[in-house]
Short mmCIF file of C-alpha atoms in Angstrom, two decimals:
data_model
loop_
_atom_site.label_atom_id
_atom_site.label_comp_id
_atom_site.label_asym_id
_atom_site.label_seq_id
_atom_site.Cartn_x
_atom_site.Cartn_y
_atom_site.Cartn_z
CA UNK J 1 -12.89 31.53 172.68
CA UNK J 2 -10.85 34.00 174.72
CA UNK J 3 -9.80 37.10 172.89
CA UNK J 4 -6.14 38.03 172.83
CA UNK J 5 -5.22 41.47 174.22
CA UNK J 6 -4.64 43.87 171.41
CA UNK J 7 -1.10 45.14 170.92
CA UNK J 8 -0.39 48.86 171.22
CA UNK J 9 -0.79 50.76 167.99
CA UNK J 10 2.33 51.29 165.92
CA UNK J 11 2.35 54.97 166.81
CA UNK J 12 2.58 54.08 170.50
CA UNK J 13 5.58 51.79 169.85
CA UNK J 14 7.22 54.55 167.84
CA UNK J 15 6.74 56.97 170.71
CA UNK J 16 8.20 54.47 173.18
CA UNK J 17 11.20 53.88 170.92
CA UNK J 18 11.75 57.61 170.51
CA UNK J 19 11.58 58.15 174.27
CA UNK J 20 14.00 55.28 174.88
CA UNK J 21 16.46 56.70 172.36
CA UNK J 22 16.22 60.15 173.96
CA UNK J 23 16.87 58.73 177.44
CA UNK J 24 19.81 56.68 176.16
CA UNK J 25 21.28 59.76 174.50
CA UNK J 26 20.94 61.82 177.66
CA UNK J 27 22.55 59.06 179.72
CA UNK J 28 25.51 58.98 177.33
CA UNK J 29 25.80 62.78 177.45
CA UNK J 30 25.89 62.66 181.25
CA UNK J 31 29.10 60.62 181.24
CA UNK J 32 31.08 62.40 178.54
CA UNK J 33 34.55 63.12 180.01
CA UNK J 34 35.75 66.66 180.42
CA UNK J 35 38.70 67.51 178.13
CA UNK J 36 42.16 67.35 179.68
CA UNK J 37 43.21 70.63 181.25
CA UNK J 38 39.72 72.16 181.24
CA UNK J 39 38.27 72.94 184.65
CA UNK J 40 35.28 74.56 186.22
CA UNK J 41 35.45 76.25 189.63
CA UNK J 42 36.72 74.03 192.46
CA UNK J 43 34.26 72.16 194.69
CA UNK J 44 34.66 74.52 197.69
CA UNK J 45 33.64 77.42 195.49
CA UNK J 46 30.71 75.42 194.09
CA UNK J 47 29.53 74.67 197.62
CA UNK J 48 29.87 78.39 198.33
CA UNK J 49 26.87 78.95 196.05
CA UNK J 50 24.75 77.69 198.95
CA UNK J 51 25.65 80.88 200.81
CA UNK J 52 23.87 83.09 198.26
CA UNK J 53 20.83 83.86 200.48
CA UNK J 54 23.16 84.76 203.36
CA UNK J 55 25.14 87.06 201.08
CA UNK J 56 21.98 88.90 200.10
CA UNK J 57 20.86 89.22 203.73
CA UNK J 58 24.24 90.56 204.84
CA UNK J 59 24.34 93.02 201.95
CA UNK J 60 20.88 94.30 202.84
CA UNK J 61 21.90 94.76 206.50
CA UNK J 62 25.28 96.40 205.88
CA UNK J 63 24.11 98.66 203.06
CA UNK J 64 20.55 99.89 203.52
CA UNK J 65 18.91 100.43 200.13
CA UNK J 66 19.58 103.94 198.84
CA UNK J 67 17.29 105.77 196.44
CA UNK J 68 18.02 104.75 192.85
CA UNK J 69 19.19 107.81 190.91
CA UNK J 70 17.07 108.59 187.88
CA UNK J 71 18.67 107.65 184.58
CA UNK J 72 19.60 110.42 182.11
CA UNK J 73 17.04 108.86 179.77
CA UNK J 74 14.63 105.96 179.91
CA UNK J 75 15.69 102.91 177.87
CA UNK J 76 14.03 99.60 176.98
CA UNK J 77 15.76 96.72 178.79
CA UNK J 78 15.19 92.99 178.37
CA UNK J 79 16.32 90.49 181.04
CA UNK J 80 17.28 86.96 179.95
CA UNK J 81 17.41 84.27 182.69
CA UNK J 82 20.11 81.68 183.32
CA UNK J 83 19.94 77.98 182.56
CA UNK J 84 17.16 76.18 184.41
CA UNK J 85 15.76 79.40 185.86
CA UNK J 86 12.67 81.55 185.36
CA UNK J 87 12.66 85.33 184.78
CA UNK J 88 11.05 85.80 188.20
CA UNK J 89 14.49 85.15 189.72
CA UNK J 90 15.66 88.45 188.23
CA UNK J 91 12.85 90.57 189.68
CA UNK J 92 15.16 92.54 192.03
CA UNK J 93 17.23 93.63 189.03
CA UNK J 94 14.08 94.60 187.14
CA UNK J 95 12.85 96.62 190.13
CA UNK J 96 16.11 98.58 190.37
CA UNK J 97 16.15 99.35 186.65
CA UNK J 98 12.50 100.39 186.70
CA UNK J 99 13.19 102.66 189.69
CA UNK J 100 15.78 104.40 187.55
CA UNK J 101 13.10 105.01 184.92
CA UNK J 102 13.82 102.24 182.42
CA UNK J 103 11.15 100.12 180.68
CA UNK J 104 11.96 96.55 181.66
CA UNK J 105 10.62 93.29 180.25
CA UNK J 106 11.66 89.65 180.44
CA UNK J 107 12.42 87.41 177.50
CA UNK J 108 8.89 85.99 177.38
CA UNK J 109 9.85 82.30 177.05
CA UNK J 110 9.45 81.13 180.65
CA UNK J 111 12.08 78.76 182.04
CA UNK J 112 15.40 78.63 180.21
CA UNK J 113 15.95 74.93 179.50
CA UNK J 114 18.59 75.41 176.82
CA UNK J 115 18.90 76.62 173.27
CA UNK J 116 17.09 75.40 170.19
CA UNK J 117 16.57 76.91 166.77
CA UNK J 118 12.87 77.40 167.44
CA UNK J 119 13.46 79.10 170.79
CA UNK J 120 16.08 81.42 169.35
CA UNK J 121 13.86 82.36 166.41
CA UNK J 122 10.97 83.17 168.75
CA UNK J 123 13.25 85.29 170.92
CA UNK J 124 14.67 87.11 167.89
CA UNK J 125 11.13 87.92 166.76
CA UNK J 126 10.30 89.23 170.23
CA UNK J 127 13.39 91.46 170.29
CA UNK J 128 12.59 92.87 166.84
CA UNK J 129 8.95 93.48 167.77
CA UNK J 130 9.85 95.22 171.02
CA UNK J 131 12.55 97.36 169.39
CA UNK J 132 10.07 98.54 166.74
CA UNK J 133 7.40 99.19 169.37
CA UNK J 134 9.81 101.10 171.61
CA UNK J 135 11.23 103.04 168.69
CA UNK J 136 14.82 102.23 169.63
CA UNK J 137 17.13 99.22 170.08
CA UNK J 138 17.07 97.28 173.34
CA UNK J 139 19.55 96.81 176.15
CA UNK J 140 19.94 93.06 176.70
CA UNK J 141 20.98 91.83 180.16
CA UNK J 142 21.70 88.10 180.18
CA UNK J 143 22.53 85.98 183.20
CA UNK J 144 24.73 82.93 182.49
CA UNK J 145 23.20 81.06 179.51
CA UNK J 146 20.91 84.05 178.98
CA UNK J 147 24.03 86.05 178.18
CA UNK J 148 24.88 83.69 175.32
CA UNK J 149 21.42 84.33 173.88
CA UNK J 150 21.99 88.08 174.28
CA UNK J 151 25.38 88.03 172.53
CA UNK J 152 24.02 85.96 169.66
CA UNK J 153 20.97 88.19 169.25
CA UNK J 154 23.26 91.22 168.98
CA UNK J 155 25.25 89.44 166.24
CA UNK J 156 22.23 88.45 164.17
CA UNK J 157 20.15 91.62 164.72
CA UNK J 158 22.52 94.48 165.67
CA UNK J 159 19.99 97.09 164.55
CA UNK J 160 17.65 95.98 167.34
CA UNK J 161 20.25 95.77 170.14
CA UNK J 162 22.00 98.82 171.64
CA UNK J 163 23.99 97.20 174.46
CA UNK J 164 24.72 93.72 175.80
CA UNK J 165 25.54 93.06 179.45
CA UNK J 166 26.39 89.48 180.42
CA UNK J 167 26.55 88.21 184.01
CA UNK J 168 28.58 85.09 184.73
CA UNK J 169 28.22 84.03 181.09
CA UNK J 170 30.67 81.37 179.79
CA UNK J 171 31.38 82.90 176.39
CA UNK J 172 35.19 82.61 176.39
CA UNK J 173 37.39 79.53 176.18
CA UNK J 174 36.23 75.92 176.30
CA UNK J 175 32.48 75.32 176.61
CA UNK J 176 33.16 72.88 179.44
CA UNK J 177 35.02 75.34 181.68
CA UNK J 178 32.08 75.34 184.07
CA UNK J 179 30.21 73.02 186.43
CA UNK J 180 26.91 73.04 184.53
CA UNK J 181 27.76 71.65 181.09
CA UNK J 182 26.73 68.06 181.89
CA UNK J 183 23.44 69.23 183.40
CA UNK J 184 22.86 71.29 180.27
CA UNK J 185 23.48 68.28 178.02
CA UNK J 186 21.11 66.08 180.03
CA UNK J 187 18.28 68.61 179.98
CA UNK J 188 18.76 69.96 176.44
CA UNK J 189 19.48 66.54 174.93
CA UNK J 190 22.44 67.66 172.86
CA UNK J 191 26.15 68.27 173.36
CA UNK J 192 27.32 71.77 174.16
CA UNK J 193 29.21 71.53 170.86
CA UNK J 194 25.95 70.89 168.98
CA UNK J 195 23.92 73.71 170.51
CA UNK J 196 22.47 76.15 167.96
CA UNK J 197 24.59 78.93 169.54
CA UNK J 198 27.76 76.83 169.77
CA UNK J 199 29.58 78.67 167.00
CA UNK J 200 31.77 81.75 167.55
CA UNK J 201 30.71 82.23 171.17
CA UNK J 202 33.78 84.35 171.91
CA UNK J 203 33.39 86.66 168.92
CA UNK J 204 32.36 90.08 170.20
CA UNK J 205 28.96 91.35 169.05
CA UNK J 206 29.04 94.51 166.90
CA UNK J 207 27.53 96.57 169.75
CA UNK J 208 28.95 97.69 173.12
CA UNK J 209 29.39 94.53 175.19
CA UNK J 210 30.09 94.38 178.93
CA UNK J 211 30.91 91.23 180.92
CA UNK J 212 30.19 91.06 184.64
CA UNK J 213 32.18 88.28 186.28
CA UNK J 214 33.06 87.15 189.78
CA UNK J 215 36.13 85.51 191.35
CA UNK J 216 33.66 83.80 193.71
CA UNK J 217 31.68 82.17 190.89
CA UNK J 218 31.14 78.50 191.75
CA UNK J 219 29.48 77.53 188.45
CA UNK J 220 31.40 79.25 185.65
CA UNK J 221 35.17 79.63 185.43
CA UNK J 222 35.82 83.36 186.09
CA UNK J 223 38.14 83.63 183.08
CA UNK J 224 35.44 82.20 180.84
CA UNK J 225 32.95 84.81 182.12
CA UNK J 226 35.39 87.74 181.98
CA UNK J 227 36.72 86.98 178.53
CA UNK J 228 39.73 88.55 176.89
CA UNK J 229 40.18 91.98 175.31
CA UNK J 230 38.57 91.83 171.90
CA UNK J 231 35.87 89.41 173.09
CA UNK J 232 34.06 92.18 174.98
CA UNK J 233 34.51 95.91 175.47
CA UNK J 234 34.62 95.95 179.26
CA UNK J 235 34.92 93.36 182.04
CA UNK J 236 33.62 94.32 185.49
CA UNK J 237 34.45 92.14 188.53
CA UNK J 238 31.88 91.74 191.30
CA UNK J 239 32.31 89.68 194.48
CA UNK J 240 29.08 87.69 194.29
CA UNK J 241 28.20 84.05 193.75
CA UNK J 242 27.01 82.84 190.37
CA UNK J 243 23.45 82.58 191.68
CA UNK J 244 23.88 86.03 193.22
CA UNK J 245 24.00 87.65 189.79
CA UNK J 246 20.21 87.33 189.64
CA UNK J 247 19.38 89.48 192.63
CA UNK J 248 22.34 90.80 194.66
CA UNK J 249 22.05 94.54 195.50
CA UNK J 250 25.58 95.17 194.22
CA UNK J 251 24.65 93.71 190.84
CA UNK J 252 21.51 95.85 190.69
CA UNK J 253 23.47 99.04 191.44
CA UNK J 254 26.09 98.12 188.85
CA UNK J 255 23.47 97.52 186.16
CA UNK J 256 21.76 100.83 186.84
CA UNK J 257 25.11 102.61 186.56
CA UNK J 258 26.21 100.79 183.38
CA UNK J 259 22.93 101.33 181.54
CA UNK J 260 23.08 105.03 182.47
CA UNK J 261 26.68 105.41 181.21
CA UNK J 262 26.40 103.48 177.96
#
């Protein structure tokens, strides 16, 4: 008598059902309409992000790298990457800050694939540990989504954060005033309104907070990244692409200057 093929164990069916539900949720999140009147940068500006490598090459040719002036004092600096990126993308910024004499580290969590309670707790523990080891609070430099992490860390642990610098970070206005919110929802698996850091994004942290923004940004609405008075202490415009915030020489020089002056 032929034996019937055994059916998958119940645990396997449960895993398949869970995966199917997750895929269905992400598909639904991909087609959520943008609210009326809310816009990200126009398509020509988004396409302009492709020119980022050319921008860096032209900047290097027109402005040969000058010696980085030593900082008045060495400070501990943590770099937090943007959505979907790895800290290695911010190496040029780290090199400039280290040349000025600062002690630079990355956030230690690898690729930034969105926020979760577990990820934020691990990052908060890392910030506290580093601040205690360094003997002073950290300077947090966050690119795009990394800046939201930085602002929230400064709100929950102000004793461990001395300064927050955001770069192209959408902390002001509607959370969909950018061209990356659907991609975020697909990857993270939750709505931007349900993210662990979705509350009080625009509220200024209780430490000095500086927002770097660009009128050329093709990902984040410039107004969302610049914020309004009261949402940050200082807004500094730079003519770079959104992707350029990670490595452009002008950004590196600006960071060195800001960390030295604050």
